[in-house]
XYZ file of N, CA and C in Angstrom:
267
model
N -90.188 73.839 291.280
C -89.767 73.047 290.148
C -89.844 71.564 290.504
N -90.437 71.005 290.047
C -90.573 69.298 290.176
C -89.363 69.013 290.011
N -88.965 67.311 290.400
C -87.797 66.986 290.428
C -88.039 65.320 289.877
N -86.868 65.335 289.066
C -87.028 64.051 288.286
C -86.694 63.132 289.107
N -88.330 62.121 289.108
C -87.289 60.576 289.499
C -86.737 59.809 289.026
N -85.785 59.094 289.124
C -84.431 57.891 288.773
C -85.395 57.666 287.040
N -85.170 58.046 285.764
C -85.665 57.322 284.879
C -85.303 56.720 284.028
N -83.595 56.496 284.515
C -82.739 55.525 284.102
C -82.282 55.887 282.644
N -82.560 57.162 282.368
C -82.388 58.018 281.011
C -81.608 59.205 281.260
N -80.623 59.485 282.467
C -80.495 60.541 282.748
C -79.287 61.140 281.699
N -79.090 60.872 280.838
C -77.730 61.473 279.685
C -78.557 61.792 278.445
N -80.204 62.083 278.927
C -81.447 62.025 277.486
C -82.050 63.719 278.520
N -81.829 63.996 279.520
C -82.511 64.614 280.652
C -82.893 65.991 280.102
N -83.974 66.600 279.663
C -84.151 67.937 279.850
C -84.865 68.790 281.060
N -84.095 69.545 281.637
C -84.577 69.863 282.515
C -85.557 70.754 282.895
N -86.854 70.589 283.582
C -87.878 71.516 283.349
C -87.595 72.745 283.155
N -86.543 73.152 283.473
C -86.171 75.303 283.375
C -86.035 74.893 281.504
N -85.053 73.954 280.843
C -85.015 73.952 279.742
C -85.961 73.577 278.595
N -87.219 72.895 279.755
C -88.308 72.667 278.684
C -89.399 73.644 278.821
N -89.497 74.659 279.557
C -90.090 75.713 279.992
C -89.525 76.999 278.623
N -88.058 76.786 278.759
C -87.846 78.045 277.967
C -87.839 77.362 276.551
N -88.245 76.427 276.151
C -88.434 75.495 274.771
C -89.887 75.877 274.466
N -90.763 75.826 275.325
C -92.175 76.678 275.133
C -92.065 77.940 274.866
N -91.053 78.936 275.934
C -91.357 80.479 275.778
C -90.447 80.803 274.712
N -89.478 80.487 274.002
C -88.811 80.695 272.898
C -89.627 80.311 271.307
N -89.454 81.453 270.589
C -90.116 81.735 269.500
C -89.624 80.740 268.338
N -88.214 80.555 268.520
C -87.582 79.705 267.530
C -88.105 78.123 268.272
N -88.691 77.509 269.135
C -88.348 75.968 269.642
C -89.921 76.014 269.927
N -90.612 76.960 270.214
C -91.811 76.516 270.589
C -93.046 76.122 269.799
N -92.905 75.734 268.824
C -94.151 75.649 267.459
C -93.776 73.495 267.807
N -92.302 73.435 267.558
C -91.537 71.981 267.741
C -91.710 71.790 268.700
N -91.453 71.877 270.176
C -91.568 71.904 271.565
C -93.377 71.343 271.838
N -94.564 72.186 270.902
C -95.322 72.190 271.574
C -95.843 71.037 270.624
N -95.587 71.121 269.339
C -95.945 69.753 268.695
C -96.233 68.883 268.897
N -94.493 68.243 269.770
C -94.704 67.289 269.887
C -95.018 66.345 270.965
N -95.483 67.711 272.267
C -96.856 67.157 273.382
C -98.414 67.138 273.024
N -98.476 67.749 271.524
C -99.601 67.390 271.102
C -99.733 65.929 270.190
N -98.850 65.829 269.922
C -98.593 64.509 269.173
C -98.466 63.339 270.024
N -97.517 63.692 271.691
C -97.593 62.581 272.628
C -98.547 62.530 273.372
N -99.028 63.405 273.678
C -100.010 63.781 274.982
C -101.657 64.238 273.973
N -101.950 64.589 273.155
C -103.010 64.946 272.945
C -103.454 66.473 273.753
N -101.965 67.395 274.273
C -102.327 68.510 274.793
C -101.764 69.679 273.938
N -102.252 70.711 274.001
C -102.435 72.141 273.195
C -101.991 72.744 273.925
N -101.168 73.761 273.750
C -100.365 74.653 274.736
C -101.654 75.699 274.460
N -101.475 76.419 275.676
C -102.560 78.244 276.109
C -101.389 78.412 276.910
N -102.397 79.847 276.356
C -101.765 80.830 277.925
C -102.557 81.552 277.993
N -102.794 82.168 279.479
C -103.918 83.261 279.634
C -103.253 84.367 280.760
N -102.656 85.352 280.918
C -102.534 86.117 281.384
C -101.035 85.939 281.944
N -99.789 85.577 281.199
C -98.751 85.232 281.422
C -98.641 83.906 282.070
N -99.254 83.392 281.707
C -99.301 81.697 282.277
C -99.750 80.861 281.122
N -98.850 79.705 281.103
C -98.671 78.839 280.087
C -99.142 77.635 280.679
N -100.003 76.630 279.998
C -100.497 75.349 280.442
C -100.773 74.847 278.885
N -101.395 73.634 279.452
C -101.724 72.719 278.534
C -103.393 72.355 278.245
N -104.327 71.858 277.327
C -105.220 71.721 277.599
C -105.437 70.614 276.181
N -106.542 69.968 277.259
C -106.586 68.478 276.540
C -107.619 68.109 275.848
N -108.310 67.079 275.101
C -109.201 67.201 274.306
C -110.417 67.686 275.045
N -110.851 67.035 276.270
C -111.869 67.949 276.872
C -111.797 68.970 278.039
N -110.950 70.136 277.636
C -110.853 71.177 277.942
C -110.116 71.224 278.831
N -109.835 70.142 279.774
C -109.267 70.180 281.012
C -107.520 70.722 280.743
N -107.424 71.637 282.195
C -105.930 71.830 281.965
C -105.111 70.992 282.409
N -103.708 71.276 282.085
C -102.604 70.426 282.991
C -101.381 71.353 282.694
N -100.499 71.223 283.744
C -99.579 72.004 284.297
C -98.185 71.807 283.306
N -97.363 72.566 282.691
C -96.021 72.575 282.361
C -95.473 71.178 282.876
N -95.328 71.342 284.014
C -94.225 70.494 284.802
C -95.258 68.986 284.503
N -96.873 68.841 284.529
C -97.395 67.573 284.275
C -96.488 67.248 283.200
N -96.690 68.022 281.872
C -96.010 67.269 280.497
C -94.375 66.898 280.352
N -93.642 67.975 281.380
C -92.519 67.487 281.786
C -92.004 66.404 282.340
N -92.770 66.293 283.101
C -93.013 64.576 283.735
C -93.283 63.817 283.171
N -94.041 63.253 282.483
C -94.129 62.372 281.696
C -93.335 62.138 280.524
N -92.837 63.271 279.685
C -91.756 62.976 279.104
C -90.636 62.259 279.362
N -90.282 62.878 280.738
C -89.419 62.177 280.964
C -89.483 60.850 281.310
N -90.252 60.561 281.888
C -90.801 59.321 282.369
C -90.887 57.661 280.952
N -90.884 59.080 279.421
C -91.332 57.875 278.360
C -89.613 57.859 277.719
N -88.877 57.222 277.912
C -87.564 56.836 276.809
C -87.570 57.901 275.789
N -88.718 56.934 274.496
C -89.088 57.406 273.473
C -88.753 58.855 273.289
N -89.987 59.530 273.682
C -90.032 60.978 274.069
C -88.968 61.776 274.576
N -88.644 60.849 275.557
C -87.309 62.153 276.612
C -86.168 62.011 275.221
N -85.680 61.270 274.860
C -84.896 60.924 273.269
C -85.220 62.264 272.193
N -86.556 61.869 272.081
C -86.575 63.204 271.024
C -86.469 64.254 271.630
N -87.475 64.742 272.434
C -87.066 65.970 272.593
C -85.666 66.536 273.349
N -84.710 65.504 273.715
C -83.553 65.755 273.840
C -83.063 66.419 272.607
N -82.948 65.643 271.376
C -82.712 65.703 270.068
C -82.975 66.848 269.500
N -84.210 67.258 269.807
C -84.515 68.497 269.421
C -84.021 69.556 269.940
N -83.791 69.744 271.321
C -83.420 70.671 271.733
C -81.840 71.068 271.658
N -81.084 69.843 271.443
C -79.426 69.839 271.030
C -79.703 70.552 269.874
N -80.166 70.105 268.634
C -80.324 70.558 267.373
C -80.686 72.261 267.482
N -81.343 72.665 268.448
C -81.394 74.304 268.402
C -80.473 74.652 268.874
N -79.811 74.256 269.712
C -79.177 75.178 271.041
C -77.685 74.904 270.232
N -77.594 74.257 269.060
C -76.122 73.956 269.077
C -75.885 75.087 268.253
C-alpha cells in the first residue's frame, strides 16, 4: 500500500484501502471512477480480478498511481472526500 506524503490536507485524506473499495463497490464506483476520468483522463478496466486504469493511449496505470495524485491535488482530495462521506454516511 503506498503511503501518503505530508499534503498538508490530511482532515480531506482518503485512504488507499478506502479508495480501492470506492472502485470495487457497486453503489460508489460509476462516481469514484468518474471522477478520475474527469481528473486524470483515465478509464477504469479490469482483466482477470485486477483493476487499473487506462489512459487515452492505452497505457496503464496502477490504483495507487490515481490515488496519489489525488491526493496530492487539494481540489480533488476535497471532492472525493465529499463523496465518499456522502455514501458512507
Amino acid at each position: 500500500m503506498p503511503r501518503l506524503v505530508h499534503s498538508g490536507f490530511f482532515w480531506w485524506d482518503v485512504t488507499f484501502g478506502d479508495f480501492h473499495g470506492l472502485l470495487l463497490d457497486d453503489d460508489t464506483r460509476e462516481a469514484t471512477s468518474r471522477r478520475v476520468l474527469d481528473w486524470l483522463g483515465w478509464t477504469l478496466n479490469s482483466q482477470e480480478e485486477e483493476a487499473f486504469f487506462v489512459d487515452a493511449t492505452g497505457r496503464r496505470h496502477s490504483l495507487e498511481a490515481a490515488h496519489l495524485l489525488i491526493q496530492h491535488t487539494p481540489e480533488w482530495q476535497f471532492d472525493l472526500y465529499q463523496m465518499a462521506m456522502n455514501f458512507w454516511r
